[in-house]
Amino acid sequence: MEQSWRWFGPDDVVPLQAIRQAGAGGVVTALHEIPYGEVWSVAAIKARKALIEADPSLGLRWTVVESLPIHERIKLGEGDLGPLLAAYQESIRNLAVCGLRTICTNFMPVVDWTRTELRHVLPGGGRALRFNEHEFAAFDWLMLKRPGAEAEYTPDVLARARDWHVRASEGERDVLLASIMAGLPGAFDRYDIPGLRRMLARYAGIDAAALRANLVRFLRAVIPTVHECGVRLVWHPDDPPRPLMGLPRILSGAEDFRLLFEAVPSPANGLTLCTGSLGAGAANDVPEIARRFADRIGFAHLRNVRKEPDGSFMETEHLGGDVDMVAVVIALLEEQARRQAAGDPGWRIPFRPDHGHELLDDVGKNAFPGYSAIGRLKGLAEVRGLIAAASRLRGLPS
Ligand code: DNO
C-alpha cells in the first residue's frame, strides 16, 4: 500500500519534512485557495507540484487530490450548471496533464465532516475529535432553532441538550458553532447562524432522492472526461454517515454505494474507503463494505471511532475503536494482489492515516483539527506495522 499524508499546502503548520520523517512518500493535497467552481489551471497545479518536489532528498510525490470540491449549486441543481460542470471537467483535464490520477471529492450538502469538539482532552493530555449528540442537538434545536429538529432526537438527548444550552456561556456556544463549521480547510464558506439558515432554506425542497438525482446528473456530465483522462474520481463517504440539520446525505453506507455504482457503472467512478466516516454508522460493517466494493477503492483513509449508544462517537487510536482495522487492511491487501495479478501497473492503493490525536508537542501547535504531526505519525506507524504483519502472514504483496 502506498503510504501517504495529507498536507494543506504552504500554510500547513506540519511541513513537508515531517511527511518524510513519518515515512510517507505520497502527498495528498489540494489547491485549497482556489474558490469552489473555479478552474484549477495547469500553471497553478504545476506550481504546487514543484513545491512538493522541490527538495529531492525528501522523495515526495503528489499522488492524490483531496479534494476537488463540488460547487453547492451542483448539489442543489440550481440554475445553469453548464459553466460549473465545464470548469470541473477542465480542472480534471489539467490535473491529468500534470500526472494526477486520483481525485477525491464528496457530495455532502453545506457542511463536510462535522464534530462538536475539536480538542477533547484525553487521559494524559492528548486531544481528540469528538461528536456529542446532545451538543449537536442543542445546536440544531436551540441555537439554529431549525423547525422540526426536536422530533429528530430522543427525549433523553433533548433533555441533555437543554441542560447543556442552559449552562453554556455565550463563548461556549460560539465555540460549538465554530467546531461544527470547522470541517473544511481552505477556500470555502463558513456560516454564522443566519447564513446557515439561508443555506438550509435553499435545500428546503431537496430530499435524498433529489440530491441523488443531482449527483447522478453531475456524474453523467463529468465521468466521460474523467474516464478519457485516465483519472478516477473517488467518493468520500458522508461524515458522520447520516442526515444532519435536516440535510439529506446519500453516500453513507453500502446501499448508497450500490446505487451510486449502479447508476454510473464506469470504473472511473470510485470510492475513498474512509473507515472512520463509515465506522460512525451503526449499520455499517466496514470490512464488509471494503470487500464488497474492493474494485472501486482508489484511496483509503484509515482511522477509527468508538460509537456510543446515543449517536455520539469518539475518534480513537487507529487500531483501537469499533472498526476491525485488521480485517480492513487484509481486504485492501487482497484487492491489491488481485490488481497486481491482473497486470494493473497502479495496483498499490494509496492510503493515509486519517486524523490523529494531538499528542505531546502537537498540543498548542494549532494544526488543522485532526491533522497533527505526532498523532498521525503514530497512526501511520501502527497501520504500517499492521500491513507488514498481515502481508507476511497472508502471503500478500504489501
Ligand atoms: C476530513 C476529511 C474530509 C475529506 C473530504 C473529501 O478530515 O477526510 O474533509 O477531505 O470530505 O472530499
Coordinates of C-alpha atoms and ligand atoms in Angstrom, one line a residue:
M1 CA 0.0 0.0 0.0
E2 CA 1.2 3.4 -0.8
Q3 CA 1.8 5.4 2.4
S4 CA 0.7 9.0 2.1
W5 CA -0.1 12.0 4.2
R6 CA -2.4 15.0 3.9
W7 CA -0.7 18.3 3.5
F8 CA -2.7 21.5 3.4
G9 CA -0.1 23.5 1.4
P10 CA 2.4 26.1 2.3
D11 CA 0.2 27.3 5.3
D12 CA 0.2 23.9 6.9
V13 CA 2.0 24.1 10.3
V14 CA 3.1 20.5 9.6
P15 CA 5.8 20.9 6.9
L16 CA 6.8 18.6 4.1
Q17 CA 9.9 17.4 6.0
A18 CA 7.6 15.9 8.6
I19 CA 6.0 13.7 6.0
R20 CA 9.4 12.3 5.2
Q21 CA 10.2 11.8 8.8
A22 CA 6.9 10.0 9.3
G23 CA 7.9 7.6 6.5
A24 CA 5.3 8.6 3.9
G25 CA 6.2 9.3 0.3
G26 CA 2.8 10.3 -1.2
V27 CA 1.3 13.7 -0.6
V28 CA -2.4 14.2 -0.6
T29 CA -3.3 17.8 -1.1
A30 CA -5.5 20.3 -3.0
L31 CA -5.4 23.9 -4.2
H32 CA -7.4 25.0 -1.2
E33 CA -7.0 28.6 -2.0
I34 CA -9.0 28.4 -5.3
P35 CA -12.7 29.1 -4.7
Y36 CA -15.2 26.4 -5.4
G37 CA -16.3 26.3 -9.0
E38 CA -13.2 27.9 -10.5
V39 CA -10.8 26.1 -12.8
W40 CA -7.5 24.8 -11.4
S41 CA -5.1 25.9 -14.1
V42 CA -2.1 23.8 -15.2
A43 CA 0.2 26.6 -14.0
A44 CA -1.3 26.5 -10.5
I45 CA -1.2 22.7 -10.3
K46 CA 2.4 22.7 -11.6
A47 CA 3.5 25.3 -9.1
R48 CA 2.1 23.2 -6.2
K49 CA 3.7 20.1 -7.6
A50 CA 7.0 21.9 -7.9
L51 CA 6.8 22.8 -4.2
I52 CA 6.2 19.2 -3.2
E53 CA 9.1 18.0 -5.3
A54 CA 11.4 21.0 -4.6
D55 CA 13.7 19.0 -2.2
P56 CA 14.5 15.8 -4.0
S57 CA 16.0 14.3 -0.8
L58 CA 12.5 14.1 0.6
G59 CA 11.4 11.9 -2.2
L60 CA 7.8 13.2 -2.1
R61 CA 5.3 13.0 -4.9
W62 CA 1.8 14.4 -5.1
T63 CA -0.3 11.3 -5.5
V64 CA -3.9 12.1 -4.6
V65 CA -6.0 15.2 -5.0
E66 CA -8.2 15.8 -1.9
S67 CA -10.5 17.4 -2.7
L68 CA -11.6 18.9 -6.0
P69 CA -14.7 20.3 -4.3
I70 CA -18.1 20.4 -5.9
H71 CA -19.9 23.7 -6.0
E72 CA -23.0 23.9 -3.9
R73 CA -25.2 24.9 -6.9
I74 CA -24.4 21.5 -8.4
K75 CA -25.6 19.7 -5.3
L76 CA -28.6 21.9 -5.3
G77 CA -29.2 21.5 -9.0
E78 CA -29.8 25.3 -9.0
G79 CA -29.6 27.5 -12.1
D80 CA -27.5 26.9 -15.3
L81 CA -24.9 24.3 -14.3
G82 CA -23.2 24.3 -17.7
P83 CA -20.3 26.6 -16.7
L84 CA -19.7 24.9 -13.4
L85 CA -19.6 21.4 -15.0
A86 CA -17.3 22.7 -17.7
A87 CA -15.0 24.2 -15.1
Y88 CA -14.9 20.8 -13.2
Q89 CA -14.1 19.0 -16.4
E90 CA -11.3 21.4 -17.2
S91 CA -9.8 21.0 -13.8
I92 CA -9.8 17.3 -14.3
R93 CA -8.1 17.6 -17.6
N94 CA -5.5 19.9 -16.2
L95 CA -4.8 17.6 -13.3
A96 CA -4.4 14.7 -15.6
V97 CA -2.0 16.7 -17.8
C98 CA 0.1 17.1 -14.6
G99 CA 0.1 13.4 -13.9
L100 CA -2.6 13.3 -11.2
R101 CA -4.8 10.3 -11.5
T102 CA -6.8 10.0 -8.2
I103 CA -9.2 12.7 -7.3
C104 CA -11.2 12.6 -4.1
T105 CA -14.4 14.5 -3.5
N106 CA -17.7 14.3 -1.6
F107 CA -21.3 15.2 -2.0
M108 CA -22.2 16.4 1.5
P109 CA -24.5 19.4 1.3
V110 CA -23.4 22.6 3.1
V111 CA -21.1 21.0 5.7
D112 CA -18.3 18.5 5.3
W113 CA -17.1 16.4 8.2
T114 CA -18.8 17.5 11.4
R115 CA -17.7 17.3 15.1
T116 CA -18.8 19.2 18.2
E117 CA -15.4 19.0 20.0
L118 CA -12.2 19.6 18.2
R119 CA -9.9 19.2 21.2
H120 CA -11.5 16.7 23.6
V121 CA -8.9 16.2 26.4
L122 CA -7.8 12.6 26.8
P123 CA -6.2 10.9 29.8
G124 CA -2.6 12.1 29.8
G125 CA -3.3 15.3 28.0
G126 CA -3.7 14.3 24.3
R127 CA -6.6 15.8 22.3
A128 CA -9.1 14.1 20.1
L129 CA -12.1 15.0 17.9
R130 CA -15.4 14.0 19.2
F131 CA -19.1 14.2 18.3
N132 CA -21.5 14.7 21.2
E133 CA -25.1 14.0 20.1
H134 CA -26.6 16.3 22.8
E135 CA -24.4 19.2 21.8
F136 CA -25.3 18.8 18.2
A137 CA -29.0 18.6 19.2
A138 CA -28.5 21.8 21.3
F139 CA -27.0 23.5 18.3
D140 CA -29.7 22.3 15.8
W141 CA -32.7 22.7 18.0
L142 CA -31.9 25.6 20.4
M143 CA -29.3 27.7 18.6
L144 CA -30.2 27.2 15.0
K145 CA -33.9 26.7 16.0
R146 CA -34.5 24.6 13.0
P147 CA -38.2 23.8 12.6
G148 CA -38.7 20.1 13.1
A149 CA -35.4 19.5 14.8
E150 CA -36.9 18.5 18.1
A151 CA -38.6 15.4 16.5
E152 CA -35.3 14.0 15.4
Y153 CA -33.7 13.4 18.7
T154 CA -34.6 11.1 21.6
P155 CA -36.2 12.6 24.8
D156 CA -33.0 11.8 26.7
V157 CA -30.8 13.6 24.2
L158 CA -33.2 16.6 24.2
A159 CA -33.1 16.8 28.0
R160 CA -29.3 16.8 27.9
A161 CA -29.2 19.3 25.1
R162 CA -31.4 21.7 27.0
D163 CA -29.3 21.3 30.1
W164 CA -26.1 22.0 28.0
H165 CA -27.7 25.0 26.5
V166 CA -28.9 26.5 29.8
R167 CA -25.4 26.1 31.3
A168 CA -23.3 27.1 28.3
S169 CA -21.8 30.6 28.2
E170 CA -22.0 32.8 25.1
G171 CA -18.4 31.9 24.5
E172 CA -19.1 28.1 24.7
R173 CA -21.9 28.4 22.2
D174 CA -19.6 30.3 19.9
V175 CA -17.0 27.5 20.2
L176 CA -19.7 24.9 19.4
L177 CA -20.7 26.8 16.2
A178 CA -17.0 27.2 15.2
S179 CA -16.4 23.5 15.9
I180 CA -19.4 22.4 13.7
M181 CA -18.2 24.8 11.0
A182 CA -14.6 23.7 11.1
G183 CA -15.0 20.8 8.6
L184 CA -13.4 22.4 5.6
P185 CA -10.0 23.8 5.5
G186 CA -9.2 26.2 2.6
A187 CA -11.4 28.3 0.3
F188 CA -14.9 27.7 1.4
D189 CA -17.8 29.3 3.1
R190 CA -18.1 29.2 6.9
Y191 CA -21.5 30.2 8.0
D192 CA -22.8 32.0 11.0
I193 CA -26.3 31.1 12.2
P194 CA -28.2 33.4 9.8
G195 CA -26.0 32.3 6.9
L196 CA -26.6 28.6 7.8
R197 CA -30.3 29.2 7.9
R198 CA -30.2 30.7 4.5
M199 CA -28.3 27.7 3.1
L200 CA -30.7 25.3 4.7
A201 CA -33.6 27.2 3.2
R202 CA -32.1 26.7 -0.3
Y203 CA -32.2 22.9 0.4
A204 CA -35.8 23.0 1.6
G205 CA -37.2 21.1 -1.4
I206 CA -34.3 18.6 -1.6
D207 CA -34.7 15.2 -0.2
A208 CA -32.4 12.2 -0.6
A209 CA -33.9 11.3 -3.9
A210 CA -33.4 14.8 -5.3
L211 CA -29.9 15.0 -4.0
R212 CA -29.1 11.6 -5.6
A213 CA -30.5 12.8 -8.9
N214 CA -28.2 15.8 -8.8
L215 CA -25.2 13.6 -8.0
V216 CA -26.1 11.3 -10.9
R217 CA -26.6 14.3 -13.2
F218 CA -23.1 15.6 -12.2
L219 CA -21.5 12.2 -12.8
R220 CA -23.1 11.6 -16.1
A221 CA -21.7 15.0 -17.2
V222 CA -18.2 14.6 -15.9
I223 CA -17.4 10.9 -15.9
P224 CA -16.8 10.6 -19.6
T225 CA -14.0 13.2 -19.2
V226 CA -12.7 11.6 -16.0
H227 CA -12.5 8.3 -17.9
E228 CA -10.9 9.7 -21.0
C229 CA -8.2 11.3 -18.9
G230 CA -7.4 8.0 -17.2
V231 CA -8.4 9.5 -13.9
R232 CA -10.5 8.0 -11.1
L233 CA -13.0 10.1 -9.1
V234 CA -13.2 8.5 -5.6
W235 CA -16.2 9.5 -3.5
H236 CA -15.6 10.2 0.2
P237 CA -18.4 8.9 2.4
D238 CA -20.5 11.3 4.5
D239 CA -19.1 12.0 7.9
P240 CA -20.9 11.2 10.0
P241 CA -22.9 8.9 7.8
R242 CA -26.4 10.3 8.5
P243 CA -28.6 13.3 7.7
L244 CA -27.6 16.4 9.6
M245 CA -29.7 19.5 10.3
G246 CA -32.4 18.1 8.0
L247 CA -30.0 17.9 5.1
P248 CA -30.0 14.6 3.2
R249 CA -26.8 12.6 2.9
I250 CA -26.6 10.0 0.3
L251 CA -23.1 8.4 0.5
S252 CA -23.5 6.9 4.0
G253 CA -23.3 3.2 3.6
A254 CA -23.3 0.1 1.4
E255 CA -26.8 0.6 -0.1
D256 CA -25.9 4.2 -1.1
F257 CA -22.7 3.0 -2.8
R258 CA -24.6 0.2 -4.6
L259 CA -27.0 2.8 -6.0
L260 CA -24.1 5.1 -7.0
F261 CA -22.2 2.4 -8.9
E262 CA -25.4 1.0 -10.4
A263 CA -26.4 4.5 -11.7
V264 CA -22.9 5.2 -13.1
P265 CA -21.0 1.9 -13.6
S266 CA -17.9 3.4 -15.2
P267 CA -14.8 2.2 -13.3
A268 CA -13.7 5.8 -13.3
N269 CA -16.4 6.2 -10.6
G270 CA -14.8 5.0 -7.5
L271 CA -14.7 5.1 -3.7
T272 CA -12.5 6.6 -1.0
L273 CA -12.7 4.0 1.7
C274 CA -12.9 6.2 4.8
T275 CA -13.0 3.8 7.7
G276 CA -13.7 6.4 10.3
S277 CA -16.6 8.1 8.5
L278 CA -18.3 4.8 7.7
G279 CA -17.4 3.4 11.1
A280 CA -19.5 6.0 12.8
G281 CA -22.6 4.5 11.3
A282 CA -24.2 1.8 13.4
A283 CA -25.4 -0.1 10.4
N284 CA -22.0 -0.1 8.6
D285 CA -19.8 -3.2 8.6
V286 CA -16.7 -1.6 7.3
P287 CA -14.6 -4.7 6.4
E288 CA -17.7 -6.0 4.5
I289 CA -18.0 -2.7 2.6
A290 CA -14.3 -2.9 1.8
R291 CA -14.7 -6.4 0.4
R292 CA -17.9 -5.7 -1.4
F293 CA -16.7 -2.6 -3.2
A294 CA -13.0 -3.6 -3.3
D295 CA -12.6 -3.0 -7.0
R296 CA -14.0 0.6 -6.7
I297 CA -11.5 1.6 -4.0
G298 CA -9.0 4.1 -5.3
F299 CA -7.9 5.6 -2.0
A300 CA -8.2 4.8 1.7
H301 CA -8.5 6.9 4.8
L302 CA -7.6 4.7 7.8
R303 CA -8.8 5.8 11.2
N304 CA -11.0 4.5 13.9
V305 CA -14.0 5.6 16.0
R306 CA -15.9 4.3 19.1
K307 CA -19.6 4.7 18.9
E308 CA -21.8 5.4 21.9
P309 CA -25.5 4.3 22.2
D310 CA -26.9 7.9 21.8
G311 CA -25.2 8.5 18.5
S312 CA -22.1 10.2 19.9
F313 CA -18.7 9.0 18.9
M314 CA -15.1 9.4 19.7
E315 CA -12.1 9.3 17.4
T316 CA -9.9 6.6 18.9
E317 CA -6.4 5.3 18.3
H318 CA -6.1 3.9 14.8
L319 CA -6.3 0.3 15.8
G320 CA -8.4 0.9 18.9
G321 CA -12.0 1.6 18.0
D322 CA -15.0 -0.3 16.6
V323 CA -13.6 -0.7 13.1
D324 CA -11.8 -4.0 12.7
M325 CA -8.7 -2.4 11.1
V326 CA -7.0 -5.8 10.7
A327 CA -9.9 -7.1 8.5
V328 CA -10.0 -3.8 6.5
V329 CA -6.2 -4.0 5.8
I330 CA -6.5 -7.6 4.8
A331 CA -9.3 -6.7 2.4
L332 CA -7.2 -4.0 0.9
L333 CA -4.2 -6.3 0.5
E334 CA -6.3 -8.9 -1.2
E335 CA -7.6 -6.4 -3.6
Q336 CA -4.1 -5.2 -4.3
A337 CA -3.0 -8.8 -5.0
R338 CA -5.9 -9.2 -7.4
R339 CA -4.9 -6.0 -9.3
Q340 CA -1.3 -7.0 -9.5
A341 CA -2.2 -10.4 -10.9
A342 CA -4.4 -8.6 -13.4
G343 CA -1.4 -6.6 -14.6
D344 CA -2.6 -3.3 -13.3
P345 CA 0.6 -1.1 -13.0
G346 CA -1.1 1.1 -10.4
W347 CA -2.1 -1.8 -8.2
R348 CA -0.9 -0.3 -4.9
I349 CA -3.7 1.5 -3.1
P350 CA -2.8 4.9 -1.7
F351 CA -3.9 5.4 1.9
R352 CA -3.3 8.0 4.6
P353 CA -3.5 7.8 8.3
D354 CA -6.7 9.9 8.6
H355 CA -6.7 12.2 11.6
G356 CA -4.6 11.7 14.6
H357 CA -4.8 12.8 18.2
E358 CA -2.8 15.8 19.3
L359 CA 0.0 14.2 21.3
L360 CA 3.0 15.6 23.1
D361 CA 4.4 18.6 21.2
D362 CA 1.3 18.7 18.9
V363 CA -0.7 20.3 21.7
G364 CA -0.9 24.0 21.1
K365 CA 0.6 23.9 17.6
N366 CA -2.8 24.7 16.1
A367 CA -2.6 22.2 13.2
F368 CA -5.8 21.7 11.3
P369 CA -8.1 19.7 13.6
G370 CA -7.3 16.1 13.2
Y371 CA -4.1 16.8 11.2
S372 CA -1.4 16.9 13.9
A373 CA 2.1 15.7 13.2
I374 CA 2.9 13.3 16.0
G375 CA -0.6 11.9 16.3
R376 CA -0.7 11.0 12.6
L377 CA 2.9 9.7 12.7
K378 CA 1.8 7.3 15.4
G379 CA -1.3 6.3 13.4
L380 CA 0.8 5.7 10.3
A381 CA 3.3 3.7 12.2
E382 CA 0.7 1.4 13.7
V383 CA -1.0 0.9 10.4
R384 CA 2.4 0.3 8.7
G385 CA 3.1 -2.4 11.3
L386 CA -0.3 -4.0 10.7
I387 CA 0.3 -4.0 6.9
A388 CA 3.7 -5.6 7.3
A389 CA 2.4 -8.3 9.6
A390 CA -0.8 -9.0 7.6
S391 CA 1.0 -9.2 4.3
R392 CA 3.7 -11.5 5.6
L393 CA 1.2 -13.8 7.3
R394 CA -1.2 -13.9 4.4
G395 CA 1.5 -14.0 1.7
L396 CA 0.1 -10.9 0.0
P397 CA 2.1 -8.1 -1.5
S398 CA 2.3 -5.1 0.7
Ligands
DNO1 C1 -11.7 15.1 6.9 C2 -11.6 14.7 5.5 C3 -12.8 15.3 4.6 C4 -12.5 15.0 3.2 C5 -13.5 15.4 2.2 C6 -13.2 14.8 0.9 O1 -10.8 15.1 7.6 O2 -11.5 13.4 5.4 O3 -12.9 16.6 4.8 O4 -11.3 15.6 2.8 O5 -14.8 15.1 2.6 O6 -13.9 15.5 -0.1

